[in-house]
Short mmCIF file of C-alpha atoms in Angstrom, two decimals:
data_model
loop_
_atom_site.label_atom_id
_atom_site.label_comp_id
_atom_site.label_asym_id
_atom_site.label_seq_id
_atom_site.Cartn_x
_atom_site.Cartn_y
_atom_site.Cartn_z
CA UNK A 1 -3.68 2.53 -14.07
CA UNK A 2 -4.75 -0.36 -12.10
CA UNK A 3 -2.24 -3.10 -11.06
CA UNK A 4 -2.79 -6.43 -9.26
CA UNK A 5 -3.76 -9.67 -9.04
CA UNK A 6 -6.76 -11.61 -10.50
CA UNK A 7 -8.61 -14.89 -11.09
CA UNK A 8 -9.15 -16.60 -13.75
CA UNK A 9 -13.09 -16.57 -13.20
CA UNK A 10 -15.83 -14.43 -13.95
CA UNK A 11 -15.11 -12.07 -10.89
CA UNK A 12 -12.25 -10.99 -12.42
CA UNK A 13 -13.58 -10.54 -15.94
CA UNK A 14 -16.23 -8.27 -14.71
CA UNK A 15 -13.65 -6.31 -12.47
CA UNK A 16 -11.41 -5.40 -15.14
CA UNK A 17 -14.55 -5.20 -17.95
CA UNK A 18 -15.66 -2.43 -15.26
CA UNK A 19 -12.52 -0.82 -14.49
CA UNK A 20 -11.72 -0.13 -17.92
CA UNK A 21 -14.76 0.84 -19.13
CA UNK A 22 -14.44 3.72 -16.48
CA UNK A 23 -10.94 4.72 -18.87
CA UNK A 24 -8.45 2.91 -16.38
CA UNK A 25 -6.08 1.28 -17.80
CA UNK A 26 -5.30 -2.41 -16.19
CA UNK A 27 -2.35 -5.04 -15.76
CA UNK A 28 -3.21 -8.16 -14.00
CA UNK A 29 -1.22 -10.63 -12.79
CA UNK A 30 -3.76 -13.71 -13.55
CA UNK A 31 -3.86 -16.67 -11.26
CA UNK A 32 -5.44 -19.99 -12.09
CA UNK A 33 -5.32 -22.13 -9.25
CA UNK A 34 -6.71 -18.73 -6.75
CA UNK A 35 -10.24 -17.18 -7.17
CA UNK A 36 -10.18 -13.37 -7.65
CA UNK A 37 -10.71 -11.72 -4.28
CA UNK A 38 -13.70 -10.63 -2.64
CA UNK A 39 -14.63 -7.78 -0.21
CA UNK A 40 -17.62 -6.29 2.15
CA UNK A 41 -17.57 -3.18 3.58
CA UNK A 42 -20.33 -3.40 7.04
CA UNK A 43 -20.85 0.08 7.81
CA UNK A 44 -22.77 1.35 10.92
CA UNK A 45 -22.73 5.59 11.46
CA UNK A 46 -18.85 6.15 12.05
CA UNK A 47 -17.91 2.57 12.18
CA UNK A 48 -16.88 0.07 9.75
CA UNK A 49 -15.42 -3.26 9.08
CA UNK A 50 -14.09 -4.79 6.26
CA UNK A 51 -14.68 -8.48 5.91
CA UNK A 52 -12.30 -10.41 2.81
CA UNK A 53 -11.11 -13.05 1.15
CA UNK A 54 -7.64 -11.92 -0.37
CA UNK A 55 -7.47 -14.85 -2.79
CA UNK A 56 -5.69 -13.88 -6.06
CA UNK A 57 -4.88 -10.26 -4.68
CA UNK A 58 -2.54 -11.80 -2.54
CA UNK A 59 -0.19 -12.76 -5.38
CA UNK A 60 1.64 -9.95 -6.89
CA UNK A 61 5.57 -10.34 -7.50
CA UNK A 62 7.91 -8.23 -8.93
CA UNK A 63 7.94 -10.46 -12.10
CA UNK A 64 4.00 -9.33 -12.51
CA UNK A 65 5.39 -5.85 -12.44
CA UNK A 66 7.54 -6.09 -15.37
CA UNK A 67 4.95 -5.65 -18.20
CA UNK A 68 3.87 -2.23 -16.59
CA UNK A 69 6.44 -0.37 -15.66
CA UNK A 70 6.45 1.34 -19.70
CA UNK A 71 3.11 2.43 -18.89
CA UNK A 72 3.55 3.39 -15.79
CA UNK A 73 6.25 6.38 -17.01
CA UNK A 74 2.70 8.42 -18.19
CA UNK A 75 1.69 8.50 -14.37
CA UNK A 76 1.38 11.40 -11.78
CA UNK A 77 1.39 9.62 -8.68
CA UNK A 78 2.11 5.79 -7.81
CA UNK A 79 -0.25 4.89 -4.79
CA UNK A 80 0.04 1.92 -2.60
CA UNK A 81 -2.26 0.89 -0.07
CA UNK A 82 -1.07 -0.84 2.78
CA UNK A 83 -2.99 -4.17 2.67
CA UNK A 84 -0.51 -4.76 -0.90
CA UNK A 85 2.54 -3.84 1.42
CA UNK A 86 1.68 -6.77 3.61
CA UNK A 87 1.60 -9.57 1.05
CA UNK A 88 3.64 -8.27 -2.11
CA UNK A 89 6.34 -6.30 -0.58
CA UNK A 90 9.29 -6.55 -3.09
CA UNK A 91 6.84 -5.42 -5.78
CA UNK A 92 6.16 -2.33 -3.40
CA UNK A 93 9.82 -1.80 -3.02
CA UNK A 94 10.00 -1.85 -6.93
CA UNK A 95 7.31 0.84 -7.37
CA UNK A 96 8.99 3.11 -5.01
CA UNK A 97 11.98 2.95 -6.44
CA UNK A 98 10.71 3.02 -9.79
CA UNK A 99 8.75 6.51 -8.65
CA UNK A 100 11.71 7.94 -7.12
CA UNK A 101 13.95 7.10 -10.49
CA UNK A 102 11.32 8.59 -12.61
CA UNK A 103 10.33 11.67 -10.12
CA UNK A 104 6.78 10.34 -9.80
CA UNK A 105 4.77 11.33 -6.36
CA UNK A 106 4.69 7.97 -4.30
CA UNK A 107 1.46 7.73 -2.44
CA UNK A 108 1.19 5.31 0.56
CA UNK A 109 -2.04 4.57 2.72
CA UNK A 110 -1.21 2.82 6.31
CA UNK A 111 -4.74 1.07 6.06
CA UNK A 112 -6.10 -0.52 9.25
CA UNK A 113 -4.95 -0.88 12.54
CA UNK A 114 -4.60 -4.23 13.23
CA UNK A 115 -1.90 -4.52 9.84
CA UNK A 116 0.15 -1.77 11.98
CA UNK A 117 0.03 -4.31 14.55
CA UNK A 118 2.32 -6.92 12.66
CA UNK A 119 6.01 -6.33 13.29
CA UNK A 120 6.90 -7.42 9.98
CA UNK A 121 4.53 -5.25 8.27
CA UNK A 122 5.75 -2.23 10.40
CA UNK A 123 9.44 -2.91 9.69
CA UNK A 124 8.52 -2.94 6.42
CA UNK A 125 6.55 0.18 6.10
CA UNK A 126 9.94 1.48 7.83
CA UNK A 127 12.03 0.50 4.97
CA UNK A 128 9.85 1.78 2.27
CA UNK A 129 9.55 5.12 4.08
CA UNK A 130 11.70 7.52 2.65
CA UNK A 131 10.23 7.08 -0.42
CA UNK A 132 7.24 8.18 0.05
CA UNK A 133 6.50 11.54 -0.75
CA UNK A 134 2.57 11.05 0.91
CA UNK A 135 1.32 8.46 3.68
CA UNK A 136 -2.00 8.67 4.87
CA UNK A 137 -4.32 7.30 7.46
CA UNK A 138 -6.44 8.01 10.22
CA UNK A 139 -5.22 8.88 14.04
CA UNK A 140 -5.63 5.62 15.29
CA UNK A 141 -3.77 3.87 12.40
CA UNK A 142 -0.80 6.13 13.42
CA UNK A 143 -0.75 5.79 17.00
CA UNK A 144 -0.90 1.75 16.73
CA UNK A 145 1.79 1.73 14.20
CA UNK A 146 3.98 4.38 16.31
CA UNK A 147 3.45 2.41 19.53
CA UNK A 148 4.44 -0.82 17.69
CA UNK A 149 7.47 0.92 16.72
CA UNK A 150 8.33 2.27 20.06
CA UNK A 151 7.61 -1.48 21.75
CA UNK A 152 9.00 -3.74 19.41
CA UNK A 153 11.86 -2.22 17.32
CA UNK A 154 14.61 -0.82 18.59
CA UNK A 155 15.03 2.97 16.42
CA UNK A 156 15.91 6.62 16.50
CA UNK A 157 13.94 8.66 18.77
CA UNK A 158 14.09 11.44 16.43
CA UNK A 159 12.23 8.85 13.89
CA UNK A 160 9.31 8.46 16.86
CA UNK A 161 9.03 12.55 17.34
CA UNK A 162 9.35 13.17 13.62
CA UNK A 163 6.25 10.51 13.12
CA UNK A 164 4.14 11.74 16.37
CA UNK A 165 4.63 15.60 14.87
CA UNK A 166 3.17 13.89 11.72
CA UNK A 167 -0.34 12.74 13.17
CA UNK A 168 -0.19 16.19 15.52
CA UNK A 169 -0.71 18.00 12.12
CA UNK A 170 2.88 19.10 11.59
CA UNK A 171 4.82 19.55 8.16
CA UNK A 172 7.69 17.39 8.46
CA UNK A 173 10.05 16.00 6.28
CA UNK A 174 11.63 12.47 7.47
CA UNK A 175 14.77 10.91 6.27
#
């Protein structure tokens, strides 16, 4: 299942057309006065950048969530990327909590490390964290978002060891 927000436009017609004809099931949240969003991905060898405009995937409240959550019982796993975090964070908070209720695996991807950067977004990810049962990203992603931690929020050491053990490689389990 696919969640999130759309356009009223072409773009997102052909988004959803294509998403479901690949068996995925969609709810949209459609926006009229936004376009639906747009990303490239420039990638040279090991490197890559990811240049967006947002535009209706920016808009997703917990309102938009409503009209899923029956079909959202039939799922596995409930992943979140981090980029949704950042803009639609009650509806976030409402799909972990939702998971948890409903002992479905919540998934959640740091994504890029400039978003790991942004104090809000970290204290965020810090309130949403002990219910997630998998967070991902890459080395870097981890060390920016540990080191904003440590320099601009005032927490538990043990939170800062527990969450270097996790990009060492180490099975922890954080509370």
């Amino acid at each position: 299942m696919f969640l999130g927000g759309l356009g009223s436009d072409s773009s997102g017609e052909t988004l959803e057309s294509l998403v479901e004809e690949d068996g995925v099931k969609t709810t949209f949240a459609r926006h009229s006065s936004l376009p639906t969003g747009h990303c490239i991905a420039l990638v040279r060898g090991q490197e890559r950048t990811l240049c967006a405009n947002l535009g209706a995937a920016n808009m997703y409240e917990v309102s938009d969530l409503e009209a899923s959550k029956e079909r959202l019982l039939d799922t596995k796993a409930i992943y979140v990327e981090g980029y949704f975090l950042s803009h639609s964070f009650e509806a976030s908070m409402e799909l972990a909590l939702f998971a948890q209720k409903h002992k479905i695996t919540f998934v959640f991807n740091l994504c890029g490390e400039y978003v790991c950067e942004d104090i809000t977004y970290v204290e965020n990810v810090l309130k949403i964290l002990p219910y997630i049962d998998i967070m991902f990203g890459n080395r870097s992603e981890f060390d920016v978002f540990i080191n904003t931690v440590e320099a601009k929020l005032n927490t538990s050491s043990k939170l800062i060891k527990n969450l270097r053990a996790m990009i060492k490689g180490l099975i922890i389990h954080i509370i």
